[in-house]
Amino acid sequence: MRGATLSNYAEVAGQVGLDAAGMLKRFGIDRRVLVDQDARIVAEGVVDLLEASALESGCETFGLRMAESRRLSDFGAVSLLITHQATMRDALMSVVAYRQLVNPALVVEVEEHDDVVVVREELLLTGHGTMRQSYELAIGVLYRMFRTVLGPRWRALSANFAHAPPADLTVHRRLFGPICEFNSDFHGLTCGRADLDASNPSADPNLALLAERYLRSLPATEERPLSQDVQKTLYLMLPIGGAAIGRVAANLGLNERTLQRRLAAEGADFAGLLNGIRRELAVRYVANAALPLSRAADLLGYARQSSFSRWFAEEFGQSATAWRQSGAGRKADFLNL
């Protein structure tokens, strides 16, 4: 992640009584990242820092408090392009296109359904426990970006969180209003299609062109392994039933044999990556008591609940129902932290 991810960490830490420098040191993060927005930080360290900060301060909304004071400039060089795009759709696509310069660990997917648009966010950190604070920070930043482009009166249709609500909703209502939906089956927000096509009053096509040229002139970011791109695609396509190897390969502009050969060269294989993503998402979905297990099966790409039930029992050593009742998901998150 870019150092900008923690640009106002010290401010919020101070508000809730934490020693920011001490917390950063504990998680191996150089405190110079607080002033160097383009410094690179190991994503797992940031996630663990935010979760620990929330736990030790007793502030369930630590990540969201950080989002409240975010500015568009925190997107770095991409902010100039966002500011001068003709529409919100163009601005959002800029974030998608240049995500490596914004936050390589975050994937944004835009789905359009009639008059409603779903903007989903996923963190590409497999094998991790709870990421509540990181998701709330990401959703809050996305929401503020929309309002910066479309104006302070803009409102989303919903702000969606896959986790349970906090005990106190004051911060959520202050930032989003009364539109928060918890225990959702995705992280992100929804808005009207017309919002994406609304004109940006600050747009300047000449400055947008200059910004695009500047971004293209920047040194290429480090090349990502194909396995990471496959994981990203699986995160996005699995919940909508598109995780077959042929469809994933096509999405990446490859044929199946090439995909399998290149993954093998990296010491990975498609079935293993798919199973890893399924396990990661299963913990989220099954731990969510408000989500029917039949829906969890759908989101994990199983056409039949019986197939999902067999897979879950093999992977987790007990039925999904027993696992949910035991509170194993919450215990796993706590132990990971």
Coordinates of C-alpha atoms in Angstrom, one line a residue:
M1 CA 0.0 0.0 0.0
R2 CA 1.0 3.7 -0.4
G3 CA 2.0 5.7 2.6
A4 CA -1.1 7.8 2.0
T5 CA -3.1 4.9 3.5
L6 CA -1.9 6.1 6.9
S7 CA -1.7 9.8 6.2
N8 CA -4.0 10.8 9.1
Y9 CA -3.3 7.7 11.3
A10 CA -1.5 9.8 14.0
E11 CA -4.3 12.3 14.2
V12 CA -7.0 9.6 14.9
A13 CA -4.7 7.6 17.2
G14 CA -4.2 10.7 19.3
Q15 CA -7.9 11.3 19.5
V16 CA -8.5 7.9 21.0
G17 CA -5.5 7.9 23.3
L18 CA -3.0 5.8 21.4
D19 CA 0.7 6.3 21.0
A20 CA 0.9 6.5 17.2
A21 CA 4.7 6.1 17.0
G22 CA 4.7 3.2 19.4
M23 CA 2.0 1.4 17.4
L24 CA 3.8 1.9 14.1
K25 CA 7.0 0.6 15.5
R26 CA 5.3 -2.5 16.9
F27 CA 4.1 -3.4 13.4
G28 CA 7.3 -2.7 11.7
I29 CA 6.1 0.5 9.9
D30 CA 8.6 3.4 9.5
R31 CA 6.8 6.5 10.9
R32 CA 8.2 8.5 8.0
V33 CA 5.3 7.1 5.9
L34 CA 3.1 9.6 7.7
V35 CA 4.7 12.4 5.7
D36 CA 5.8 10.4 2.6
Q37 CA 2.5 9.5 0.8
D38 CA 4.3 7.5 -1.9
A39 CA 6.3 5.3 0.4
R40 CA 5.4 1.6 0.1
I41 CA 4.1 -0.3 3.1
V42 CA 3.5 -4.0 3.5
A43 CA -0.3 -4.3 3.3
E44 CA -0.6 -7.0 6.0
G45 CA 1.1 -4.7 8.4
V46 CA -1.3 -1.9 7.8
V47 CA -4.3 -4.2 8.2
D48 CA -3.0 -5.5 11.5
L49 CA -2.1 -2.0 12.7
L50 CA -5.6 -0.7 12.1
E51 CA -7.3 -3.7 13.8
A52 CA -5.0 -3.5 16.8
S53 CA -5.6 0.2 17.0
A54 CA -9.3 -0.3 17.1
L55 CA -9.1 -3.1 19.7
E56 CA -6.7 -1.4 22.1
S57 CA -8.5 2.0 22.0
G58 CA -11.9 0.5 22.2
C59 CA -12.9 2.5 19.1
E60 CA -14.8 0.2 16.7
T61 CA -14.9 3.0 14.1
F62 CA -11.1 3.7 14.0
G63 CA -10.8 3.1 10.2
L64 CA -13.9 5.1 9.4
R65 CA -12.7 8.1 11.5
M66 CA -9.6 8.1 9.3
A67 CA -11.8 8.2 6.2
E68 CA -13.6 11.3 7.5
S69 CA -10.7 13.6 7.0
R70 CA -9.4 12.1 3.7
R71 CA -8.8 14.4 0.8
L72 CA -8.8 13.6 -2.9
S73 CA -5.1 14.6 -3.0
D74 CA -4.4 11.4 -0.9
F75 CA -4.9 9.5 -4.2
G76 CA -1.5 10.9 -5.2
A77 CA -0.8 11.6 -8.9
V78 CA -4.1 10.0 -9.9
S79 CA -6.1 12.7 -8.1
L80 CA -5.5 15.3 -10.8
L81 CA -7.0 12.9 -13.4
I82 CA -10.0 12.2 -11.1
T83 CA -10.6 15.9 -10.6
H84 CA -10.8 16.7 -14.2
Q85 CA -12.7 13.7 -15.7
A86 CA -15.9 14.6 -17.5
T87 CA -18.2 12.3 -15.4
M88 CA -18.2 10.3 -12.2
R89 CA -18.0 7.1 -14.3
D90 CA -14.8 8.4 -15.9
A91 CA -13.4 9.3 -12.5
L92 CA -14.2 5.9 -11.1
M93 CA -12.7 4.1 -14.1
S94 CA -9.5 6.1 -13.5
V95 CA -9.2 4.6 -10.1
V96 CA -9.8 1.1 -11.6
A97 CA -7.2 1.7 -14.4
Y98 CA -4.5 3.1 -12.1
R99 CA -5.2 1.1 -9.0
Q100 CA -1.5 0.1 -8.9
L101 CA -0.7 3.7 -8.2
V102 CA -3.5 4.2 -5.7
N103 CA -3.5 1.0 -3.7
P104 CA -2.4 -2.3 -5.3
A105 CA -4.0 -4.4 -2.5
L106 CA -7.5 -3.0 -3.3
V107 CA -9.7 -4.1 -6.1
V108 CA -12.7 -2.0 -7.2
E109 CA -15.4 -3.6 -9.4
V110 CA -18.3 -1.8 -11.0
E111 CA -21.5 -3.7 -11.8
E112 CA -24.5 -2.2 -13.5
H113 CA -28.0 -3.6 -12.9
D114 CA -30.7 -1.6 -14.7
D115 CA -30.8 1.8 -12.9
V116 CA -28.6 0.7 -10.0
V117 CA -24.8 0.5 -9.9
V118 CA -22.9 -1.6 -7.4
V119 CA -19.4 -0.6 -6.6
R120 CA -17.6 -3.5 -4.8
E121 CA -14.3 -3.3 -3.0
E122 CA -12.1 -6.3 -2.2
L123 CA -8.8 -6.5 -0.4
L124 CA -6.4 -9.0 -2.0
L125 CA -5.0 -10.4 1.2
T126 CA -5.7 -14.1 1.4
G127 CA -5.2 -16.0 4.6
H128 CA -5.9 -12.9 6.7
G129 CA -8.4 -12.6 9.6
T130 CA -10.7 -9.7 10.2
M131 CA -10.1 -6.6 8.1
R132 CA -13.1 -4.6 9.3
Q133 CA -11.1 -1.4 9.8
S134 CA -9.4 -1.5 6.4
Y135 CA -12.8 -2.1 4.7
E136 CA -14.5 0.7 6.5
L137 CA -11.5 3.0 5.6
A138 CA -11.7 2.0 2.0
I139 CA -15.5 2.4 1.7
G140 CA -15.3 5.8 3.5
V141 CA -12.6 7.0 1.1
L142 CA -14.6 5.9 -1.9
Y143 CA -17.7 7.7 -0.6
R144 CA -15.8 10.9 -0.1
M145 CA -14.4 10.7 -3.6
F146 CA -17.9 10.5 -5.0
R147 CA -19.0 13.5 -3.0
T148 CA -15.9 15.5 -4.0
V149 CA -16.7 15.0 -7.7
L150 CA -20.5 15.2 -7.5
G151 CA -20.8 17.8 -4.7
P152 CA -21.6 17.6 -1.0
R153 CA -25.3 17.0 -1.5
W154 CA -24.8 13.7 -3.3
R155 CA -25.9 10.6 -1.4
A156 CA -25.4 6.9 -2.3
L157 CA -28.4 4.5 -2.2
S158 CA -26.5 2.4 0.3
A159 CA -23.2 1.9 2.0
N160 CA -22.6 -1.9 2.4
F161 CA -20.5 -3.7 5.0
A162 CA -20.2 -7.5 5.2
H163 CA -19.5 -7.3 8.9
A164 CA -21.9 -6.6 11.8
P165 CA -22.8 -3.1 12.9
P166 CA -20.8 -1.4 15.7
A167 CA -22.5 -0.8 19.0
D168 CA -22.5 2.9 18.3
L169 CA -23.5 4.1 14.8
T170 CA -22.8 7.8 15.3
V171 CA -19.7 7.9 13.0
H172 CA -21.4 5.9 10.3
R173 CA -24.4 8.2 10.3
R174 CA -22.2 11.3 10.3
L175 CA -20.4 10.2 7.2
F176 CA -23.0 8.2 5.3
G177 CA -26.4 9.2 6.8
P178 CA -29.1 6.6 7.3
I179 CA -28.1 4.3 4.4
C180 CA -25.7 1.8 6.0
E181 CA -26.4 -1.8 5.4
F182 CA -24.5 -4.3 7.6
N183 CA -24.2 -8.1 7.3
S184 CA -24.3 -7.5 3.5
D185 CA -22.9 -10.0 1.1
F186 CA -20.4 -7.4 -0.2
H187 CA -18.3 -4.4 0.8
G188 CA -18.9 -1.2 -1.1
L189 CA -21.8 1.1 -2.1
T190 CA -24.7 1.4 -4.5
C191 CA -25.8 4.4 -6.4
G192 CA -28.1 5.4 -9.3
R193 CA -26.8 4.9 -12.8
A194 CA -27.6 8.6 -13.5
D195 CA -25.0 9.5 -10.8
L196 CA -22.2 7.9 -12.8
D197 CA -23.2 9.8 -15.9
A198 CA -23.6 13.1 -14.2
S199 CA -21.3 15.9 -15.4
N200 CA -18.4 16.9 -13.3
P201 CA -18.5 20.7 -12.9
S202 CA -14.8 20.8 -12.2
A203 CA -13.8 18.9 -15.3
D204 CA -11.2 20.3 -17.7
P205 CA -10.5 18.1 -20.7
N206 CA -7.2 19.6 -21.3
L207 CA -6.0 19.1 -17.8
A208 CA -7.4 15.6 -17.9
L209 CA -5.3 14.9 -21.0
L210 CA -2.2 16.3 -19.4
A211 CA -2.8 14.2 -16.2
E212 CA -3.2 11.1 -18.3
R213 CA 0.0 11.7 -20.2
Y214 CA 1.8 12.3 -16.9
L215 CA 0.5 9.1 -15.4
R216 CA 1.6 7.1 -18.4
S217 CA 5.1 8.6 -18.2
L218 CA 5.6 7.4 -14.6
P219 CA 8.0 4.4 -14.2
A220 CA 6.0 1.2 -14.4
T221 CA 5.2 -0.3 -11.0
E222 CA 6.6 -3.7 -10.2
E223 CA 5.2 -6.5 -12.3
R224 CA 2.6 -8.5 -10.5
P225 CA 2.7 -12.3 -10.6
L226 CA -0.2 -13.8 -12.6
S227 CA -1.4 -15.7 -9.5
Q228 CA -2.2 -12.3 -8.0
D229 CA -4.3 -11.3 -11.0
V230 CA -6.1 -14.6 -10.9
Q231 CA -6.9 -14.1 -7.2
K232 CA -8.2 -10.6 -8.0
T233 CA -10.4 -12.0 -10.8
L234 CA -11.7 -14.8 -8.5
Y235 CA -12.6 -12.4 -5.8
L236 CA -14.7 -10.4 -8.3
M237 CA -16.2 -13.2 -10.4
L238 CA -16.9 -15.9 -7.8
P239 CA -19.9 -14.2 -6.2
I240 CA -21.5 -13.7 -9.6
G241 CA -21.0 -17.2 -10.8
G242 CA -18.1 -16.6 -13.2
A243 CA -15.2 -18.4 -11.6
A244 CA -14.8 -21.3 -14.1
I245 CA -11.2 -21.4 -15.4
G246 CA -12.2 -20.6 -19.0
R247 CA -14.0 -17.4 -17.9
V248 CA -11.2 -16.3 -15.7
A249 CA -8.6 -17.0 -18.4
A250 CA -10.7 -15.0 -20.9
N251 CA -11.1 -12.1 -18.5
L252 CA -7.3 -12.0 -18.3
G253 CA -6.9 -12.2 -22.1
L254 CA -5.4 -15.7 -22.0
N255 CA -6.4 -19.2 -23.0
E256 CA -6.7 -22.0 -20.4
R257 CA -3.5 -23.7 -21.3
T258 CA -1.5 -20.5 -21.1
L259 CA -3.0 -19.7 -17.8
Q260 CA -2.3 -23.1 -16.3
R261 CA 1.3 -23.1 -17.7
R262 CA 2.1 -19.6 -16.3
L263 CA 0.6 -20.4 -12.9
A264 CA 2.7 -23.6 -12.8
A265 CA 5.8 -21.6 -13.5
E266 CA 5.0 -19.6 -10.4
G267 CA 4.4 -22.7 -8.3
A268 CA 0.7 -22.2 -8.2
D269 CA -2.4 -23.8 -9.8
F270 CA -5.9 -22.6 -10.5
A271 CA -7.7 -25.1 -8.3
G272 CA -5.6 -24.2 -5.3
L273 CA -6.1 -20.5 -5.8
L274 CA -9.9 -21.0 -6.2
N275 CA -10.1 -23.1 -3.1
G276 CA -8.1 -20.5 -1.1
I277 CA -10.4 -17.7 -2.2
R278 CA -13.4 -19.9 -1.4
R279 CA -12.1 -20.5 2.1
E280 CA -11.4 -16.8 2.6
L281 CA -14.9 -15.8 1.6
A282 CA -16.6 -18.7 3.3
V283 CA -15.3 -17.4 6.7
R284 CA -17.0 -14.1 5.9
Y285 CA -20.2 -15.5 4.6
V286 CA -20.8 -18.3 7.1
A287 CA -19.8 -16.2 10.1
N288 CA -22.6 -13.7 9.0
A289 CA -25.6 -15.2 10.8
A290 CA -27.9 -12.9 8.9
L291 CA -26.9 -14.5 5.6
P292 CA -28.8 -17.7 4.7
L293 CA -26.4 -20.6 4.0
S294 CA -28.1 -21.2 0.7
R295 CA -27.1 -17.6 -0.3
A296 CA -23.5 -18.3 1.0
A297 CA -23.4 -21.3 -1.3
D298 CA -24.5 -19.2 -4.3
L299 CA -21.8 -16.5 -3.5
L300 CA -19.1 -19.2 -3.4
G301 CA -20.1 -20.5 -6.8
Y302 CA -22.1 -23.6 -5.8
A303 CA -25.2 -24.3 -7.8
R304 CA -26.3 -26.9 -5.1
Q305 CA -26.2 -26.3 -1.4
S306 CA -25.4 -30.0 -0.9
S307 CA -22.1 -29.6 -2.9
F308 CA -21.3 -26.6 -0.8
S309 CA -22.1 -28.5 2.4
R310 CA -19.7 -31.4 1.5
W311 CA -16.9 -28.9 0.5
F312 CA -17.3 -26.9 3.7
A313 CA -17.2 -30.0 6.0
E314 CA -14.1 -31.3 4.2
E315 CA -12.3 -27.9 4.6
F316 CA -13.4 -26.9 8.1
G317 CA -14.0 -30.3 9.8
Q318 CA -17.6 -29.7 10.6
S319 CA -20.9 -28.6 8.9
A320 CA -21.4 -24.9 8.1
T321 CA -24.3 -24.8 10.5
A322 CA -22.2 -26.2 13.4
W323 CA -19.3 -23.9 12.5
R324 CA -21.6 -20.9 12.5
Q325 CA -23.2 -21.8 15.8
S326 CA -19.8 -22.3 17.5
G327 CA -18.8 -18.7 16.6
A328 CA -15.6 -20.1 15.0
G329 CA -15.4 -17.2 12.6
R330 CA -15.2 -14.7 15.4
K331 CA -12.7 -16.8 17.3
A332 CA -10.5 -17.1 14.1
D333 CA -10.5 -13.3 13.7
F334 CA -9.5 -12.7 17.3
L335 CA -6.7 -15.3 17.3
N336 CA -5.3 -13.9 14.0
L337 CA -5.1 -10.4 15.5

